[in-house]
Amino acid sequence: MNYFDLPLRKIISIGESLSKKLESAGIKTIGDVLFYFPIRYDDLTKLKDIKDVRLGEEVVLKGKILQLSHSKTFKKNIFITEALVSDNTGSIRVIWFNQPYLKNVLREGGEYYFFGKIYFDKKSLYLSTPFFEEVKDKQKYFDKIFPVYKEIKNLPSRQIANLVKKTIEKIPELKDYLPDFILEREGYLKLKDAFEKIHFPSSVKEAELAIERFKFEQVFSIILLTLKIKYKISRQIAPVIKPDIDLIKKFLSTLNFNLTLAQKKAIWIILKDLEKPRPMNRLLEGDVGSGKTVVALTCALNCIKQGYQVAFMVPTEVLAKQHFKTAAKLFADFGVNIGLLTGREDKFISEKLKNQEIEISERKLLQKTEKGEIDILIGTHTLIQDKVKFARLGFIILDEQHRFGVEQRAKLAKSPIRENGKILIPHLLSMTATPIPRTLALTIYGDLDVVLLDQLPEGRKKVVTKVFSNKDKEKALEIVKEEVLKGNQCFVICPRIEEKEKKEMELVSVNEEYEFLKKRFPKFNIAKIHSKLKKTEKEKIMQDFRDGNIDILVSTSVVEVGVDIPKATCILIENAERFGLAQLHQFRGRVGRSDLQSFCLLITDKKSLKTLQRIKAILESKNSFELAEKDLQIRGPGDFIGKKQSGMPDIAMQALSDRKLVEKAREYAKELLEKDLHLKNYPYLRSKLVELAKKIHFE
């Protein structure tokens, strides 16, 4: 067993109560404690003279208690301890609230260090509820850089620090994950030394050195993992599917629009991938409305006409139905049998049936698929169920689920093609409308080859984005009114469903906005949709909206990834500060799906730095790829990959924003794999990657 996976009790004694508190935060092992890094450091080495303190600053003071009093407030019965503390330059009041035990701890005439924040009341400046320690020959806390940890329920930061200190004192010299040649070349700290310095540095510089080492280690490990996956895939065998140029030309000539140069280039790149005897593992990245679906279906048709089946998996039933209808329309003249499998509604289209949609039982649809009578099966996660089997699956398309590619390819290919004693692995194309910053493309998406669609189809106009305060909301509503009177439709996005959370009363809810808009626009057809509605209700509302029976649809973020509504030309987003850039970009992508001028109206009163940066970015960015880089700078990578779901530590999240570090780690990873592909000479690093693969997954 890895040393870090040993129970904490193996090296230090901890009581039942403390053990339960730690377990509630997922801390059970030696590694859990050692990798519970500080969220910041308090520099308790820099003393300030009392005469120099300023309102709002955090300070370290050293002084003698001249006066000390304890009292309770009359109305709220709050226990107050107040001291007058003096140094050679002046004096200041120090106040503690609701800490009655201080009666037995503090004493008049005693000299103490204090660390806290300066406030002001009607009388004067004062130091509020500071951390303190009596002056001694050797200080336990002061005169040091002190770590501050994210507090665990009923377990304050200082107690966590003591636990970490005991753990570090007990651990032996540790075998390092990082190869010696990297440690020596970069001058990185050895592992145990790095743990000591990240938790208890003697200077800010020491902490920075330790942080840099762990950031590199995390990114290096992730890149190694993805590169190894890429190599593993490259050693497998896939069906060789040659491009049928005449077929492609004929198919493209039937379209009622011209492809962009970017679409043509993407089709050619994918067709050349399909021609190789190694499985394609490609990510098609393009803005909302850039035409990813037609690129994927063009390549799918090429596979189908050479005797292979295609699986097309999407995240929602609504999208599955939309792609089913799109495929039926585009393949109408090409004799393609299309299946729709969603778990609730299953359909079948065949040339023999004059391309009519026929409802079919799931059992019959699965039988047809297994016999090879279905050329392309479109569906949701139902496609990866054990009961779904293909006869000759050659091509898998995943929409907005690229990080599940390896796992789902395996599940979809559970009935692989066998030819000449060889098992053929299907090719994989993932699609995303979420732009991926360069650093993430090199790390967590490192096993995927990326092709970009960086042009919008002809005739599309750039969506006009405007920002309004709540005071000016009426101006935004006038734009909504004008669009509806033109015969167009509008989305209104709200951050929550109901107006009941007291602490968030300033947030607009779907229910209250719906009632407000019904009164404001009594002649318009207005509907609302949110996650609490039954699936059938949501689908009916979306169908009515798509059919033009609804003028304004009030919604939560359920429309972030959704259907194509060409007549939707306006989206109004309440409390825009509550959404990240990627989400705002996805919302904006719900409009501008035709040659009509469209509008994105952001309502916000918040003036925080992050909000202003976000709004500025969405107004100024030339394209979604530039926007993605700015989003990464503002918020960090957590929102791109789902930090909570990914299992990645905070320090890895920080590292993924550091482009230079990522590029350096990638070069080292490639260098190492060239020397020792299977890491035979690096058993500790190999075991770390095994554990990493279990703990980390990306969305």
PDB file of C-alpha atoms in Angstrom, residues 36-45 140-151 156-162 164-165 196-203 207:
ATOM      1  CA  TYR A  36      -4.580  19.585   3.113  1.00  0.00           C
ATOM      2  CA  PHE A  37      -2.631  22.682   2.141  1.00  0.00           C
ATOM      3  CA  PRO A  38      -3.106  26.143   3.718  1.00  0.00           C
ATOM      4  CA  ILE A  39      -5.448  28.505   1.893  1.00  0.00           C
ATOM      5  CA  ARG A  40      -3.199  31.430   2.852  1.00  0.00           C
ATOM      6  CA  TYR A  41      -0.472  32.507   5.282  1.00  0.00           C
ATOM      7  CA  ASP A  42      -0.566  35.119   8.017  1.00  0.00           C
ATOM      8  CA  ASP A  43       2.774  36.867   8.341  1.00  0.00           C
ATOM      9  CA  LEU A  44       3.125  37.218  12.119  1.00  0.00           C
ATOM     10  CA  THR A  45       6.709  38.475  11.877  1.00  0.00           C
ATOM     11  CA  LYS A 140       4.704  29.151  19.449  1.00  0.00           C
ATOM     12  CA  TYR A 141       2.857  31.222  16.849  1.00  0.00           C
ATOM     13  CA  PHE A 142       4.207  34.747  16.584  1.00  0.00           C
ATOM     14  CA  ASP A 143       7.531  35.672  14.965  1.00  0.00           C
ATOM     15  CA  LYS A 144       6.552  33.148  12.275  1.00  0.00           C
ATOM     16  CA  ILE A 145       4.712  32.790   8.979  1.00  0.00           C
ATOM     17  CA  PHE A 146       1.585  31.007  10.156  1.00  0.00           C
ATOM     18  CA  PRO A 147      -0.588  28.787   7.926  1.00  0.00           C
ATOM     19  CA  VAL A 148      -4.330  29.380   7.690  1.00  0.00           C
ATOM     20  CA  TYR A 149      -6.458  26.367   6.726  1.00  0.00           C
ATOM     21  CA  LYS A 150     -10.005  26.085   5.472  1.00  0.00           C
ATOM     22  CA  GLU A 151     -11.835  25.317   8.676  1.00  0.00           C
ATOM     23  CA  PRO A 156     -10.558  25.758  13.745  1.00  0.00           C
ATOM     24  CA  SER A 157      -7.528  26.459  11.601  1.00  0.00           C
ATOM     25  CA  ARG A 158      -5.050  26.449  14.505  1.00  0.00           C
ATOM     26  CA  GLN A 159      -6.162  22.976  15.568  1.00  0.00           C
ATOM     27  CA  ILE A 160      -5.695  21.744  12.007  1.00  0.00           C
ATOM     28  CA  ALA A 161      -2.209  23.294  11.995  1.00  0.00           C
ATOM     29  CA  ASN A 162      -1.313  21.381  15.170  1.00  0.00           C
ATOM     30  CA  VAL A 164      -0.483  18.727  10.458  1.00  0.00           C
ATOM     31  CA  LYS A 165       2.596  19.550  12.536  1.00  0.00           C
ATOM     32  CA  GLU A 196       7.402  21.089   5.808  1.00  0.00           C
ATOM     33  CA  LYS A 197       7.819  24.337   3.897  1.00  0.00           C
ATOM     34  CA  ILE A 198       4.313  24.509   2.429  1.00  0.00           C
ATOM     35  CA  HIS A 199       2.751  24.022   5.866  1.00  0.00           C
ATOM     36  CA  PHE A 200       5.254  25.823   8.105  1.00  0.00           C
ATOM     37  CA  PRO A 201       7.492  28.121   6.064  1.00  0.00           C
ATOM     38  CA  SER A 202      10.013  30.371   7.786  1.00  0.00           C
ATOM     39  CA  SER A 203       9.482  32.982   5.064  1.00  0.00           C
ATOM     40  CA  ALA A 207       6.215  28.889   0.951  1.00  0.00           C
TER      41      ALA A 207
END
